[in-house]
mmCIF file of C-alpha atoms in Angstrom:
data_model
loop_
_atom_site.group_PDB
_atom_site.id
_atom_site.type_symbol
_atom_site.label_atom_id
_atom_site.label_comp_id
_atom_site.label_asym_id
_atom_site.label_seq_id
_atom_site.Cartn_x
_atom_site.Cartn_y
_atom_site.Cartn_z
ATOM 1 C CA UNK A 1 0.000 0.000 0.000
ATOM 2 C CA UNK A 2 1.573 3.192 -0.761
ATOM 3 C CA UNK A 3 0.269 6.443 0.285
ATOM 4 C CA UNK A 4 -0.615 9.207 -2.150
ATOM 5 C CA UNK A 5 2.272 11.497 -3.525
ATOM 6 C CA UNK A 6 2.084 15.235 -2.871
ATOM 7 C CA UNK A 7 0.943 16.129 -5.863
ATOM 8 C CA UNK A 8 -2.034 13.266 -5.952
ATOM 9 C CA UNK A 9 -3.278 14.372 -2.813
ATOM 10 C CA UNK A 10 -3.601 17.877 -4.386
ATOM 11 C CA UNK A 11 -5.579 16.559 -7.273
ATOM 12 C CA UNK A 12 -7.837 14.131 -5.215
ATOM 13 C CA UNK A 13 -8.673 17.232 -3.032
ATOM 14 C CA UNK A 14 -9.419 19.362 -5.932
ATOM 15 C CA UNK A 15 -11.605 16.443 -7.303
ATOM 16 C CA UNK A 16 -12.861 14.705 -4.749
ATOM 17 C CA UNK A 17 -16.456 16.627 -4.731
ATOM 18 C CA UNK A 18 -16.731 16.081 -8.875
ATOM 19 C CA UNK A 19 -15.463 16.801 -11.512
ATOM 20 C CA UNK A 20 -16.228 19.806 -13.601
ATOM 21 C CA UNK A 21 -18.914 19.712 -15.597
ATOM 22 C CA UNK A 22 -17.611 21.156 -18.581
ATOM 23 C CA UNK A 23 -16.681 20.624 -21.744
ATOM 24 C CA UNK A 24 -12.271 20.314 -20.410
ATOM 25 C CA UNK A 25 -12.853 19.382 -17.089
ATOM 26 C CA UNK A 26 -9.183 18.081 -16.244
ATOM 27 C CA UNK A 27 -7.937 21.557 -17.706
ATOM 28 C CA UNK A 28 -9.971 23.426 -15.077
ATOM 29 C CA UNK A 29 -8.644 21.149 -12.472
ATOM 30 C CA UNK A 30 -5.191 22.006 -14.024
ATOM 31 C CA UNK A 31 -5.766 25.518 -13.002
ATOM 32 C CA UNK A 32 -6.829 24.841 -9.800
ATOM 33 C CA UNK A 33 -4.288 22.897 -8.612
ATOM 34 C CA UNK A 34 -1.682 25.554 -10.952
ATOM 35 C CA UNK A 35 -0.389 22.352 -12.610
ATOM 36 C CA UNK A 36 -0.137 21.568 -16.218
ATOM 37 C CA UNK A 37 -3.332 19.858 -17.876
ATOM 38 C CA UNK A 38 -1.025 16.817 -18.929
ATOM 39 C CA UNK A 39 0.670 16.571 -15.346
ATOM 40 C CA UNK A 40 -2.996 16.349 -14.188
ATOM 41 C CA UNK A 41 -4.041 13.410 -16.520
ATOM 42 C CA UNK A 42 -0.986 11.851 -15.779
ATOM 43 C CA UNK A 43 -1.522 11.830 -11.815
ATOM 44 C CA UNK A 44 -5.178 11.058 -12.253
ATOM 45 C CA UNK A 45 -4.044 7.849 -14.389
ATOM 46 C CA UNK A 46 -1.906 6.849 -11.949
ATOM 47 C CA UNK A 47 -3.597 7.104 -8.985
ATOM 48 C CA UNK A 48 -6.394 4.568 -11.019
ATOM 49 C CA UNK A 49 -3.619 2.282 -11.899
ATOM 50 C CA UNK A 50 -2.824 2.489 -8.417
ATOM 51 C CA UNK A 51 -6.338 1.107 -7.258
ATOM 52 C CA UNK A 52 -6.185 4.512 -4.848
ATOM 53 C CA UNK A 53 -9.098 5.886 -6.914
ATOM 54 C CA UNK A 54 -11.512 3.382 -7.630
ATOM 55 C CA UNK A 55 -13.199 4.848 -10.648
ATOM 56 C CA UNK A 56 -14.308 7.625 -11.987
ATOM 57 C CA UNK A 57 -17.984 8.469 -13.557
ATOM 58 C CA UNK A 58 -21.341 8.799 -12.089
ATOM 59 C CA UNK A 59 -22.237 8.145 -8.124
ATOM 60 C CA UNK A 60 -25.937 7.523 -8.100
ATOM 61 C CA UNK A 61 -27.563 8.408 -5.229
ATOM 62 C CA UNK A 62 -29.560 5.499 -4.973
ATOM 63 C CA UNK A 63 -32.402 6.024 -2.613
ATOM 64 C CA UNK A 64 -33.459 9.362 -5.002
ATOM 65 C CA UNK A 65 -33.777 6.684 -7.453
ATOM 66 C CA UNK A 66 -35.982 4.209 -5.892
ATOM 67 C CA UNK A 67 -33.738 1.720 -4.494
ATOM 68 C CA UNK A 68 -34.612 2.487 -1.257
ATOM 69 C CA UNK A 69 -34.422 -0.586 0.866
ATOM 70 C CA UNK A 70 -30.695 -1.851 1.580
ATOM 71 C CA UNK A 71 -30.405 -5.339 3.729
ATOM 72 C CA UNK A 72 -27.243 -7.391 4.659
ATOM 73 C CA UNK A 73 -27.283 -10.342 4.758
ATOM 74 C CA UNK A 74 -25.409 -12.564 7.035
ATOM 75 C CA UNK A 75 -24.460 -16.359 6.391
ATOM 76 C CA UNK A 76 -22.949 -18.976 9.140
ATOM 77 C CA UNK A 77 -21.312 -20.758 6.652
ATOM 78 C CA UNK A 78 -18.728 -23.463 7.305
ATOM 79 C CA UNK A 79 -15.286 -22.673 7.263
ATOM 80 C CA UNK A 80 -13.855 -25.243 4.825
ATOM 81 C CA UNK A 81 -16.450 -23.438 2.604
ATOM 82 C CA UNK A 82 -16.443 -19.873 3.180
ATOM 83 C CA UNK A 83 -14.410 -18.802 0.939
ATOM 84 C CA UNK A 84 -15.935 -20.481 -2.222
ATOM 85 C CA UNK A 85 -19.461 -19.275 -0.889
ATOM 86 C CA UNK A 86 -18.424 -15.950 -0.770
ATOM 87 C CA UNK A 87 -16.524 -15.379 -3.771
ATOM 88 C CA UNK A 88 -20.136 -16.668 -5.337
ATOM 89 C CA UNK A 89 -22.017 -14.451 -3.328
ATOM 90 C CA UNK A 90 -19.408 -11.768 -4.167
ATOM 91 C CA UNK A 91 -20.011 -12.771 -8.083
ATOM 92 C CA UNK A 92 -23.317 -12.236 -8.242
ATOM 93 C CA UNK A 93 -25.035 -8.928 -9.316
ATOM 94 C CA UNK A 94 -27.526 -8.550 -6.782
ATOM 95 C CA UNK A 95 -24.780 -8.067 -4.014
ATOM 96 C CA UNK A 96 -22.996 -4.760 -3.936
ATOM 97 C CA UNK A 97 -20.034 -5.714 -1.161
ATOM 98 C CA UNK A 98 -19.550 -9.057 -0.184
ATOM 99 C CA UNK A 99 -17.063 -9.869 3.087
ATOM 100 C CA UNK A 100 -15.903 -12.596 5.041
ATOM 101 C CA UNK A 101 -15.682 -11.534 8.682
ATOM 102 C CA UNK A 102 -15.253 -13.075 12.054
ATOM 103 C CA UNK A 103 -17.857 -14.665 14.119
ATOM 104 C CA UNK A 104 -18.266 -13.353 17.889
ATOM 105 C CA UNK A 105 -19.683 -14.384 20.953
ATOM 106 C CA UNK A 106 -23.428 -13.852 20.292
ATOM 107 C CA UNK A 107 -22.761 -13.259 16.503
ATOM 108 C CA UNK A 108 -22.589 -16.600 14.263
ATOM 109 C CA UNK A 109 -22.642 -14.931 10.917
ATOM 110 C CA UNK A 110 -18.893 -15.351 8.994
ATOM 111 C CA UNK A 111 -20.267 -14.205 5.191
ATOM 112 C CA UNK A 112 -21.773 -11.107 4.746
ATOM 113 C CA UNK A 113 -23.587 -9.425 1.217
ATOM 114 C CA UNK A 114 -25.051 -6.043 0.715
ATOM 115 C CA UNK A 115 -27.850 -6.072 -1.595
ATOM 116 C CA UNK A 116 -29.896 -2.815 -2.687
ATOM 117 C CA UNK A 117 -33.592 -3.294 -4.005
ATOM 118 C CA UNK A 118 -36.311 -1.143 -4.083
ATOM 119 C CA UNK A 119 -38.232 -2.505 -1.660
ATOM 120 C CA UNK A 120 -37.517 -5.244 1.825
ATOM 121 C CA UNK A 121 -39.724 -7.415 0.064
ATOM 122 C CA UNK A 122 -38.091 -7.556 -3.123
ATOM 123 C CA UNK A 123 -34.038 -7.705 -0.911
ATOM 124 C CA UNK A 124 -35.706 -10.839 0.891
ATOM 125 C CA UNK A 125 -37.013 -12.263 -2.479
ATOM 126 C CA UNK A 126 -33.139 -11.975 -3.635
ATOM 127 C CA UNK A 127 -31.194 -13.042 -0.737
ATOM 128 C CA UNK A 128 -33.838 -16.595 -1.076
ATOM 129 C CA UNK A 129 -33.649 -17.011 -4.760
ATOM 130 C CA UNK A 130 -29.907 -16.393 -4.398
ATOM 131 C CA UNK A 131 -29.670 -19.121 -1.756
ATOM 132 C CA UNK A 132 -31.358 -21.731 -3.853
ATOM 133 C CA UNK A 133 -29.665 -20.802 -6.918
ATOM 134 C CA UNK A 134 -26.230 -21.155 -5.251
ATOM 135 C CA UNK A 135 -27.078 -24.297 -3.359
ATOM 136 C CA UNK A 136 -26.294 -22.587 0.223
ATOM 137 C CA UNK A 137 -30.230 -22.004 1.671
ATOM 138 C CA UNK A 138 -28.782 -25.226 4.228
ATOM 139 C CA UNK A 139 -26.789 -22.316 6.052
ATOM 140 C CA UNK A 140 -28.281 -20.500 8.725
ATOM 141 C CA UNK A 141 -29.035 -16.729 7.204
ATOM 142 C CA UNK A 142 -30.696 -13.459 8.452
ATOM 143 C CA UNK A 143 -31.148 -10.249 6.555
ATOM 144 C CA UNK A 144 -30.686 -7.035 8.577
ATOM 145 C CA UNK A 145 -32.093 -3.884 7.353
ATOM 146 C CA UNK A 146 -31.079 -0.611 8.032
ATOM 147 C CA UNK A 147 -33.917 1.508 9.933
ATOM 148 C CA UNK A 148 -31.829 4.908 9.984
ATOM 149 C CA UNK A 149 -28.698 6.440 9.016
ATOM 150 C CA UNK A 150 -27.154 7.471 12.219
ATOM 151 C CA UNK A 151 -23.784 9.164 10.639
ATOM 152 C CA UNK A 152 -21.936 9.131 7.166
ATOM 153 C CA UNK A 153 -19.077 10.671 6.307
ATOM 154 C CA UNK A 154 -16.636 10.252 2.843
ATOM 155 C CA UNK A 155 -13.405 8.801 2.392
ATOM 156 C CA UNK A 156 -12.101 12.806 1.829
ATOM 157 C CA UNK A 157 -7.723 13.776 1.489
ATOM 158 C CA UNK A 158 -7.381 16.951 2.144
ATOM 159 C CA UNK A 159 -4.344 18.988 -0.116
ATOM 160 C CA UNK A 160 -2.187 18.865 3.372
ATOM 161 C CA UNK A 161 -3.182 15.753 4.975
ATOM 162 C CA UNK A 162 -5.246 12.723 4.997
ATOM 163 C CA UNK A 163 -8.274 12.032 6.851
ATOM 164 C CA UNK A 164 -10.224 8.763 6.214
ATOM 165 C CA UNK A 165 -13.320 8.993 6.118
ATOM 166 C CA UNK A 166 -15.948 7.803 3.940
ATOM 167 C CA UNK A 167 -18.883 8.021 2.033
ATOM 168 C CA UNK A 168 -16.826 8.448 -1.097
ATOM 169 C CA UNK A 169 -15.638 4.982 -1.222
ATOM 170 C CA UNK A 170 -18.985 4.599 -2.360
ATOM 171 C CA UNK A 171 -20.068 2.323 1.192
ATOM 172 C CA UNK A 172 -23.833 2.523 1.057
ATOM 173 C CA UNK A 173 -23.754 -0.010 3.666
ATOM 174 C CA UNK B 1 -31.994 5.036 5.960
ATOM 175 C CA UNK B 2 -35.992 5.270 6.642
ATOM 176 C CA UNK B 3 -37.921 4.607 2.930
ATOM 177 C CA UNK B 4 -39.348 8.197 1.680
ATOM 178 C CA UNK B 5 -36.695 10.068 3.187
ATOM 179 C CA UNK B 6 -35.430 11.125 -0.044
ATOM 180 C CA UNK B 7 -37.041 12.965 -2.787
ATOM 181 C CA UNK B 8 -37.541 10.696 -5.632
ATOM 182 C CA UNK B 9 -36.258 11.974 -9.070
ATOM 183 C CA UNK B 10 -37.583 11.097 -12.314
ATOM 184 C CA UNK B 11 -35.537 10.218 -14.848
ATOM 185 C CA UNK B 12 -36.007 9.310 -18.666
ATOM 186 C CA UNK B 13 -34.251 7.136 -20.873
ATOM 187 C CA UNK B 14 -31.584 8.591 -21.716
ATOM 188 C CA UNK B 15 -30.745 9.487 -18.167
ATOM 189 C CA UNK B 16 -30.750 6.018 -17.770
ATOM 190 C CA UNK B 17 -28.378 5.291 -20.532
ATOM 191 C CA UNK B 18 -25.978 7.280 -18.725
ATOM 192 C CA UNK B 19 -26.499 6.644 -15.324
ATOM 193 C CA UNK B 20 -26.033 2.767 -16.437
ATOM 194 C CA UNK B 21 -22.982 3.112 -18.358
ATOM 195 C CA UNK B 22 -20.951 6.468 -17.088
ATOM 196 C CA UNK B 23 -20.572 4.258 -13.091
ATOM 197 C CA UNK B 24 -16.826 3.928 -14.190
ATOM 198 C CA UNK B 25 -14.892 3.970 -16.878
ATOM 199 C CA UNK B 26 -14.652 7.655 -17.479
ATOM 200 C CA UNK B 27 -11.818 9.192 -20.051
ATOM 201 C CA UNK B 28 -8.863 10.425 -18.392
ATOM 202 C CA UNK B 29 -8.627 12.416 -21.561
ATOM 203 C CA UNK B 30 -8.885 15.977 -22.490
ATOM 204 C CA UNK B 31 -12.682 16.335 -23.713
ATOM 205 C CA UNK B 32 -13.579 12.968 -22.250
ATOM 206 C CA UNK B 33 -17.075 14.518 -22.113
ATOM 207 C CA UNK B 34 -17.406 14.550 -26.372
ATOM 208 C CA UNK B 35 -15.719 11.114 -26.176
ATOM 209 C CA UNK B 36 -18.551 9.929 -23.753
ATOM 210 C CA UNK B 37 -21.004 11.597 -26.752
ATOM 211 C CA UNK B 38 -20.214 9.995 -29.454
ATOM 212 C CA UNK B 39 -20.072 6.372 -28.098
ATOM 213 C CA UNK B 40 -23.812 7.189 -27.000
ATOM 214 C CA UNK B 41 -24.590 9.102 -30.138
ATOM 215 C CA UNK B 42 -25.234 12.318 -28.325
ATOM 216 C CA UNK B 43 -23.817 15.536 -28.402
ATOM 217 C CA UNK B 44 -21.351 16.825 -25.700
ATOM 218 C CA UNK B 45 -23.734 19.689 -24.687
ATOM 219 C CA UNK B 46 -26.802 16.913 -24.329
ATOM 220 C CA UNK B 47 -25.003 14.667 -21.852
ATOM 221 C CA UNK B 48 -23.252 17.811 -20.155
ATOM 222 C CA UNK B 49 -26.599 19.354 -19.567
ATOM 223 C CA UNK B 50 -28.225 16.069 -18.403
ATOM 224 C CA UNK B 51 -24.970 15.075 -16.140
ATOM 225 C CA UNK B 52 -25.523 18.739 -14.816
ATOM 226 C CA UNK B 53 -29.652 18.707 -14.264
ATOM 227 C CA UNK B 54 -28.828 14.714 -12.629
ATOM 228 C CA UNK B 55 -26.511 16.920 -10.142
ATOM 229 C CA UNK B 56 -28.846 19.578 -9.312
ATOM 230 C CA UNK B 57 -31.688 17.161 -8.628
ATOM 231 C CA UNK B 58 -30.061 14.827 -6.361
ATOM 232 C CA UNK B 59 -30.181 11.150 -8.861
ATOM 233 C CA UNK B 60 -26.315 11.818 -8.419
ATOM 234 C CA UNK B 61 -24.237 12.350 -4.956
ATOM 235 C CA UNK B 62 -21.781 13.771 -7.819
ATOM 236 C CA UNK B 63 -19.669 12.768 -11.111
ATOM 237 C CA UNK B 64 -16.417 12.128 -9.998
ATOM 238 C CA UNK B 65 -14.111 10.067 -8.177
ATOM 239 C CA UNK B 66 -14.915 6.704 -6.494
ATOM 240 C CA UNK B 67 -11.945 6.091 -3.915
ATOM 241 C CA UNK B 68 -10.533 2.867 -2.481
ATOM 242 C CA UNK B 69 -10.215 4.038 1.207
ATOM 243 C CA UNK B 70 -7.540 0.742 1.877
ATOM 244 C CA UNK B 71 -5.501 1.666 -0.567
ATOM 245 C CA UNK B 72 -4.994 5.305 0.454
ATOM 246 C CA UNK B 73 -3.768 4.379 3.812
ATOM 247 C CA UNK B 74 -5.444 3.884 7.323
ATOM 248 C CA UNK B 75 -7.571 0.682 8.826
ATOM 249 C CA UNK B 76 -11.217 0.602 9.246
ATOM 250 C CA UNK B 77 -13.320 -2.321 10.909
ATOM 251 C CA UNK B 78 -16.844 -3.322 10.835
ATOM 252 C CA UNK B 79 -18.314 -3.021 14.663
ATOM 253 C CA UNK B 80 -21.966 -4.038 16.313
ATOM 254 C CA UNK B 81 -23.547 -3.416 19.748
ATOM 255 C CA UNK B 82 -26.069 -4.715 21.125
ATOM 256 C CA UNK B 83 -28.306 -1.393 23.073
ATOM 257 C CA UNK B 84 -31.351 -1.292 24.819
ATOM 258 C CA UNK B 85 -33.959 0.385 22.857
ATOM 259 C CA UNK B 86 -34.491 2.999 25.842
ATOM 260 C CA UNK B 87 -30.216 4.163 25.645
ATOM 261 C CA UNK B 88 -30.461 4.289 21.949
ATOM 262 C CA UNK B 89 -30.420 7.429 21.099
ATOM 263 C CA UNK B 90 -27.770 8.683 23.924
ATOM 264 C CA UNK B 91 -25.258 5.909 23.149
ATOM 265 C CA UNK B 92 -25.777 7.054 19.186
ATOM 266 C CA UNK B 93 -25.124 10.421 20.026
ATOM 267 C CA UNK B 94 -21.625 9.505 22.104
ATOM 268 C CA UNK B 95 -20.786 7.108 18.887
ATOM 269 C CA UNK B 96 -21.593 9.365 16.485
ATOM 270 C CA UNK B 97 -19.386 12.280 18.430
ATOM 271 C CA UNK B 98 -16.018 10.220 17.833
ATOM 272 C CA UNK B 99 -14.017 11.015 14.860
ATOM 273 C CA UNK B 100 -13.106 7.703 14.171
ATOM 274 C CA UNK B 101 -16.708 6.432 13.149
ATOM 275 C CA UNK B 102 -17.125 7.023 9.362
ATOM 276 C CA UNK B 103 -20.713 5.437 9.088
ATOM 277 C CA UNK B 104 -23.349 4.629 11.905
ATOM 278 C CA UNK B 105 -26.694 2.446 11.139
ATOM 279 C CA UNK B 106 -29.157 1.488 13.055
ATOM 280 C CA UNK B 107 -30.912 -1.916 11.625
ATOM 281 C CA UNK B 108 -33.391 -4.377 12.547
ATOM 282 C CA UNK B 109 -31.505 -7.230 14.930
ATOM 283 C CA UNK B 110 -30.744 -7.334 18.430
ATOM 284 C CA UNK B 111 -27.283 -6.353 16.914
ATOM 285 C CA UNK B 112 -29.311 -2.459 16.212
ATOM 286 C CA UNK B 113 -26.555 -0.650 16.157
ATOM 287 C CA UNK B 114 -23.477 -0.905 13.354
ATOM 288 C CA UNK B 115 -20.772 1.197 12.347
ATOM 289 C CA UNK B 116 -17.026 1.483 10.486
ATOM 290 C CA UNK B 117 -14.091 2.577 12.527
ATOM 291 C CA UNK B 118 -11.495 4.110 10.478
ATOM 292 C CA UNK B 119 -8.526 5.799 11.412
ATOM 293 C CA UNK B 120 -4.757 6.459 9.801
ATOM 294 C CA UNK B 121 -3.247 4.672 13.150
ATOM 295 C CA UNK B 122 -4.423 0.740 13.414
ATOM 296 C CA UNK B 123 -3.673 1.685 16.879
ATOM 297 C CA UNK B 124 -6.988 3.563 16.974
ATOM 298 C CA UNK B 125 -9.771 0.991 16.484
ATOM 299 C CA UNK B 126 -8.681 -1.082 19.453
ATOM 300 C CA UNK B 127 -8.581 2.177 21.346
ATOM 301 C CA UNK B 128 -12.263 3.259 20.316
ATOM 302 C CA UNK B 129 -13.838 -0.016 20.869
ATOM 303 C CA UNK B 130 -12.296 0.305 24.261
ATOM 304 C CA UNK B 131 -13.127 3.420 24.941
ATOM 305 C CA UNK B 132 -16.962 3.039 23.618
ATOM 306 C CA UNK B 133 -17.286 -0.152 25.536
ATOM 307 C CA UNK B 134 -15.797 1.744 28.892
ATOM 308 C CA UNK B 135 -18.301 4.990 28.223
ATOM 309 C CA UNK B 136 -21.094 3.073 27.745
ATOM 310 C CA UNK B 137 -21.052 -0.023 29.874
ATOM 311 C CA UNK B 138 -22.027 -2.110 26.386
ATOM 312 C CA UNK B 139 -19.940 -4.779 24.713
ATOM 313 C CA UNK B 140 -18.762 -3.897 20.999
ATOM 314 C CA UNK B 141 -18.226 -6.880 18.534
ATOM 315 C CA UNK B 142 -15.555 -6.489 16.340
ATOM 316 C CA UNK B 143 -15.698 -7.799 12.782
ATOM 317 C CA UNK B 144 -13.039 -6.996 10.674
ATOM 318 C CA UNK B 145 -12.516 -8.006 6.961
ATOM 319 C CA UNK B 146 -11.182 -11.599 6.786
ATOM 320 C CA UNK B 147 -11.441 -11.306 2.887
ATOM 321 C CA UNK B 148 -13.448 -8.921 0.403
ATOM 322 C CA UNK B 149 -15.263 -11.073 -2.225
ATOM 323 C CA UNK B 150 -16.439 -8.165 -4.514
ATOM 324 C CA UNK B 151 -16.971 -4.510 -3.726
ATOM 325 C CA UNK B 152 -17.908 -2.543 -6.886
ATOM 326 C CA UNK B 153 -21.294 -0.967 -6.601
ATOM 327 C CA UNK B 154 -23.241 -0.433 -10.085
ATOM 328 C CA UNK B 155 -26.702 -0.027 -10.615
ATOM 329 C CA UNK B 156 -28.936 -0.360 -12.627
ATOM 330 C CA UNK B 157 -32.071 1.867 -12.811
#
């Protein structure tokens, strides 16, 4: 893992909230930042080769757009399997994140899988047709569903130093 | 997030052209807009001025940057508590007040409450989930990533 350069965390800040939208956005950022347009490119390309940005394009704000109900669901799935199980959960579409975590006293759940739908019924209607098609409905399963959004913050750099943070990972969990 | 908390926005088909396509990929380029155009047979001021109105209305958070929060340094762990439904709202309020919480939700389990520690210094999330656990008398379950399957969130509308 390496951290970002100087001059990436300068671009990332001047990003971070979006992009111009403008016919030469990276040129405007070029001024921002008082670096050339092709230094700018350059930094932006690397910091995508670098997996530090994701990717760049459109960040839907999902609920404004109907998909309003968001469940995880949770899997006590047996070790010599969890890995295969969730690498298939992770595959599918319907599953935005997919993790393997630990279990804990009280908590039995090892496989966890975001999905989005625009409605509970229709994220309970995926999680079951997801555990037939996969073969894994055996395995004890619950889906939680988030009642309220307590705090969210982004994943923000600032030009002088980082903070993590981070809605801008793009975590609607 | 409660359902009709949001405004809904309407959106037409070509919105949904782009909203389905433009999630990542975008040209590092210098009019990656026009490029964008063409491979969607519109013009650069049509998808500017529909990327722009999808701002304004909310159907995007922004157009921009997705970032990979592991990969720019720091730790961050997935943590649950179990509270009693009449200290809810106080032990929210002290959770919420750290720094190091990036995202708090409340769901429906006896496990209500859920959030991601995160913090440059790995030193930090054993620190808050002792500290939380000492200010508020309630055990914290910690659940960090053992493995990531998948974590690229596109969809479709």
């Amino acid at each position: 893992m390496a951290a970002l350069t100087d001059d990436q965390r300068e671009v990332l800040a001047a990003i971070q909230d979006g992009l111009p939208l403008e016919p030469e956005p990276y040129r405007i950022v070029a001024e921002r930042v008082g670096m050339s347009e092709e230094r700018v490119l350059a930094l932006i390309a690397s910091m995508l080769a670098e997996g530090k940005i994701k990717r760049i394009g459109a960040v839907p704000n999902h609920y404004a757009l109907g998909i309003t109900a968001n469940g995880m669901s949770v899997w006590d799935v047996p070790d010599a399997v969890a890995t295969e199980v969730g690498r298939k959960l992770g595959a599918r579409d319907e599953i935005t994140h997919c993790y393997k975590r630990p279990r804990q006293p009280g908590w039995p759940y090892n496989i966890f899988g975001m999905v989005h739908a625009r409605s509970r019924e229709e994220v309970v209607e995926t999680v079951e047709r997801i555990a037939h098609e996969l073969g894994i409905a055996q395995y004890p399963h619950d889906v939680l569903f988030s009642t309220r959004l307590l705090k969210k913050r982004g994943t923000r750099v600032r030009s002088s130093q980082f903070t993590v943070d981070s809605s801008q990972s793009g975590a609607s969990e | 997030m409660p359902r009709g908390e949001t405004a809904q926005v309407e959106i037409d088909d070509t919105d949904r052209l782009l909203l389905n396509n433009l999630q990542g990929g975008f040209p590092v380029t210098h009019r990656p807009f026009a490029q964008v155009a063409e491979q969607f047979g519109l013009s650069e001021d049509e998808v500017l001025t529909r990327l722009r109105r999808l701002v304004e209305t909310g159907a995007l958070s922004r157009f921009g940057t997705i970032l990979n929060a592991p990969q720019l340094g720091g730790e961050r762990t997935l943590a649950a508590m179990r509270v009693p439904a009449e200290r809810f709202e106080e032990v929210a309020a002290y959770v919420n007040g750290l720094d190091t919480i990036s995202h708090n939700y409340e769901r429906t389990h006896a496990f209500n409450m859920w959030f991601v520690i995160s913090s440059e210094d790995e030193a930090d999330i054993a620190r808050t989930i002792a500290q939380i656990e000492r200010e508020t008398g309630l055990e914290v379950i910690n659940l960090p990533t053992l493995e990531e399957y998948f974590v690229d969130i596109r969809f479709r509308f």
